[in-house]
PDB file of C-alpha atoms and ligand atoms in Angstrom:
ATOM      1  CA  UNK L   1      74.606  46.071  52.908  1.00 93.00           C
ATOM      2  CA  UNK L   2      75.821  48.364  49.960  1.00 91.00           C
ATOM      3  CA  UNK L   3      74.688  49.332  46.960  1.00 93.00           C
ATOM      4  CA  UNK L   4      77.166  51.719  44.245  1.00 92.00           C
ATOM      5  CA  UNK L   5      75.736  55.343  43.607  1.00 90.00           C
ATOM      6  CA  UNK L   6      76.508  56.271  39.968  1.00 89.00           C
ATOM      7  CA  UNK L   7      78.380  60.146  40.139  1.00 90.00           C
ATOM      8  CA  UNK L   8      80.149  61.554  37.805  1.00 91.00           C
ATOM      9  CA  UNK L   9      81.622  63.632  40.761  1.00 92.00           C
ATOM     10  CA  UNK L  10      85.306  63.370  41.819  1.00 91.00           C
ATOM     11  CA  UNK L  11      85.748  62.466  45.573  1.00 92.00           C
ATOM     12  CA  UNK L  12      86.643  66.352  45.701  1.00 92.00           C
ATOM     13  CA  UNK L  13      83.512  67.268  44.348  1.00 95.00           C
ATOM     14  CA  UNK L  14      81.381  65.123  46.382  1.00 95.00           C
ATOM     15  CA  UNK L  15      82.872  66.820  49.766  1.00 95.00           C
ATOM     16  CA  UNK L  16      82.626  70.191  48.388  1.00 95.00           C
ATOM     17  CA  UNK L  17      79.034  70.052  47.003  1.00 96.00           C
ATOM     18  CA  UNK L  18      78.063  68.093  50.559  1.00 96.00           C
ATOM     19  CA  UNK L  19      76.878  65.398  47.955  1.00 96.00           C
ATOM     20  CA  UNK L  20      75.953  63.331  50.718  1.00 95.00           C
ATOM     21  CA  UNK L  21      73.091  65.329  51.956  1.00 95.00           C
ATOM     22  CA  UNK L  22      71.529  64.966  48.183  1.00 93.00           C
ATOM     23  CA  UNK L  23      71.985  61.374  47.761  1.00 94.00           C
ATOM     24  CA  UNK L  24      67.788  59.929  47.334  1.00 93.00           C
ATOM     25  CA  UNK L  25      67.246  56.389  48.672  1.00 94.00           C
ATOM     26  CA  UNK L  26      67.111  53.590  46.376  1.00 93.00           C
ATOM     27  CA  UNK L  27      63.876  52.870  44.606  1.00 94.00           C
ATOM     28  CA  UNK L  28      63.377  49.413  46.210  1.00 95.00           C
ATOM     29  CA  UNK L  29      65.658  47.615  49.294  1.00 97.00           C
ATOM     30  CA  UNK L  30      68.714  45.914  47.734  1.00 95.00           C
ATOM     31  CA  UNK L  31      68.011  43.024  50.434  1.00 96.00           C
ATOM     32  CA  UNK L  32      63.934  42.189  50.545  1.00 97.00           C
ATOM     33  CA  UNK L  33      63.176  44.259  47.270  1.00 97.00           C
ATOM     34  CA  UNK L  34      60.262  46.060  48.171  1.00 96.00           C
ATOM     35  CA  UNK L  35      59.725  49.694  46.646  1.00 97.00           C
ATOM     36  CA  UNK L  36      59.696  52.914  48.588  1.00 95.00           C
ATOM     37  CA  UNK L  37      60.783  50.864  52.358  1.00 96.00           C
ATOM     38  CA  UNK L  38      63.731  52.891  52.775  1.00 96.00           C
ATOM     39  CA  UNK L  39      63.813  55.729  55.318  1.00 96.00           C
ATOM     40  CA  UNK L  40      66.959  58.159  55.959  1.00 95.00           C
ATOM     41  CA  UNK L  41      68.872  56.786  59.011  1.00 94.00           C
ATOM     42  CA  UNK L  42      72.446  58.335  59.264  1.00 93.00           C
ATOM     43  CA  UNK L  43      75.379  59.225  57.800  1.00 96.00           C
ATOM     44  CA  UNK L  44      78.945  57.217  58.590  1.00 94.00           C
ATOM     45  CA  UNK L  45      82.431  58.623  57.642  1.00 95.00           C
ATOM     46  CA  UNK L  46      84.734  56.669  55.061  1.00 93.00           C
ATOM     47  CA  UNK L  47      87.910  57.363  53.781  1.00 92.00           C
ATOM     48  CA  UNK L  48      88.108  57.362  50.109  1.00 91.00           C
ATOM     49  CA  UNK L  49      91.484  57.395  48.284  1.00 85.00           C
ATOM     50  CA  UNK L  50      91.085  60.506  45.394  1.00 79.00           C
ATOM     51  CA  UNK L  51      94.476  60.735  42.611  1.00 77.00           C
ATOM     52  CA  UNK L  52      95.082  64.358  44.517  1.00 78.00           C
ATOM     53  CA  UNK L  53      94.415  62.484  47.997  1.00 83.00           C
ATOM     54  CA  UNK L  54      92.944  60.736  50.727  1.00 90.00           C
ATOM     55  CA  UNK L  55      89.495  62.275  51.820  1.00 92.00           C
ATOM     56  CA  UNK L  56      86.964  61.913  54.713  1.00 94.00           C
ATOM     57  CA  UNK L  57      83.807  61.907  52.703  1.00 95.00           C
ATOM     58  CA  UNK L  58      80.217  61.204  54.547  1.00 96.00           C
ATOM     59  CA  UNK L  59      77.818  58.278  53.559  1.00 96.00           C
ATOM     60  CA  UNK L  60      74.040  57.862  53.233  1.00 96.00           C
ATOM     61  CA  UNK L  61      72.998  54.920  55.183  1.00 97.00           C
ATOM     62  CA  UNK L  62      69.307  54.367  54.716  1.00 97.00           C
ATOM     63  CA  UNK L  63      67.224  52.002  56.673  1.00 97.00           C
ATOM     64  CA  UNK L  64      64.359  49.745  55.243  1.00 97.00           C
ATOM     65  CA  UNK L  65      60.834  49.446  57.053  1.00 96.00           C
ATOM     66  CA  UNK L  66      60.063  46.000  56.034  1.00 96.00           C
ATOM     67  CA  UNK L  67      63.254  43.634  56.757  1.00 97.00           C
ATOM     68  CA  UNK L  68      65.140  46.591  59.275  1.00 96.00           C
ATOM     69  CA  UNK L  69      68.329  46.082  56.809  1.00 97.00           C
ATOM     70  CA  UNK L  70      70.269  49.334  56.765  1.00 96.00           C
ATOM     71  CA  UNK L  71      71.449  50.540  53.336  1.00 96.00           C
ATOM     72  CA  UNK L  72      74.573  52.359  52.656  1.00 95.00           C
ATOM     73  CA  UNK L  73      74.680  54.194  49.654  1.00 95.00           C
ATOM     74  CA  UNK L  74      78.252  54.595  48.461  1.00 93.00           C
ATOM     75  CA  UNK L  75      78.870  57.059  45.667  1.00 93.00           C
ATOM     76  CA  UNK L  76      80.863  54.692  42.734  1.00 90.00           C
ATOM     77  CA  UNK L  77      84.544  56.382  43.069  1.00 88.00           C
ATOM     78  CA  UNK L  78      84.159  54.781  46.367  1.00 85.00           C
ATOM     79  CA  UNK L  79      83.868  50.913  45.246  1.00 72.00           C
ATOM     80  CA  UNK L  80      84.318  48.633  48.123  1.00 58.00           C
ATOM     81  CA  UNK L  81      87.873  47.472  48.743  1.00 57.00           C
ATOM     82  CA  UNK L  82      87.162  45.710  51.995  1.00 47.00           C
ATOM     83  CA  UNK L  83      84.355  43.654  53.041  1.00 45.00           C
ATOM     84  CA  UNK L  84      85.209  44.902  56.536  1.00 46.00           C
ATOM     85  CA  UNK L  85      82.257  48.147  57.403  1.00 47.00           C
ATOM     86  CA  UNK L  86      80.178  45.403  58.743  1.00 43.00           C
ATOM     87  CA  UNK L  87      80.727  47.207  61.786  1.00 45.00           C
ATOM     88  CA  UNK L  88      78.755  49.828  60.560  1.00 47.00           C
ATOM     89  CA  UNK L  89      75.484  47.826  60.033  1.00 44.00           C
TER      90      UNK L  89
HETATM   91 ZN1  LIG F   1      64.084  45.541  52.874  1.00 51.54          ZN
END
């Protein structure tokens, strides 16, 4: 599953701050709410479409003890426009 990371970072910003590697796991799981379950599992590539162009940014997936969901943490310039990553799960 997803869940929006609020930024105020452009797309550009994001890749050249390596954003990614700062992004903290949610306070509780998105799917079975319980606090603190989440533990750093990867990071997946995703192109994101900027007004100057189209990047490769990176994405913090996180993965939660209790109910094994993985969560990916998708800064909020990168809304979903597909329902398709589920290949990513
Ligand atoms: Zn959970």
């Amino acid at each position: 599953m997803q869940t929006i990371v609020k930024t105020s970072l452009t797309p550009e910003q994001y890749v050249e701050q390596d954003y990614h590697k700062q992004v903290k796991p949610p306070e509780n799981c998105p799917n079975c709410g319980r606090a603190h379950s989440l533990e750093a599992l990867a990071y997946y590539e995703r192109y994101v479409t900027s007004v100057l162009a189209v990047l490769l940014i990176w994405v913090r997936r996180f993965l939660c003890r209790h109910c094994r969901v993985s969560v990916s943490c998708l800064p909020d310039f990168a809304q979903p426009y597909r329902a398709d990553h589920a290949a990513f799960r």
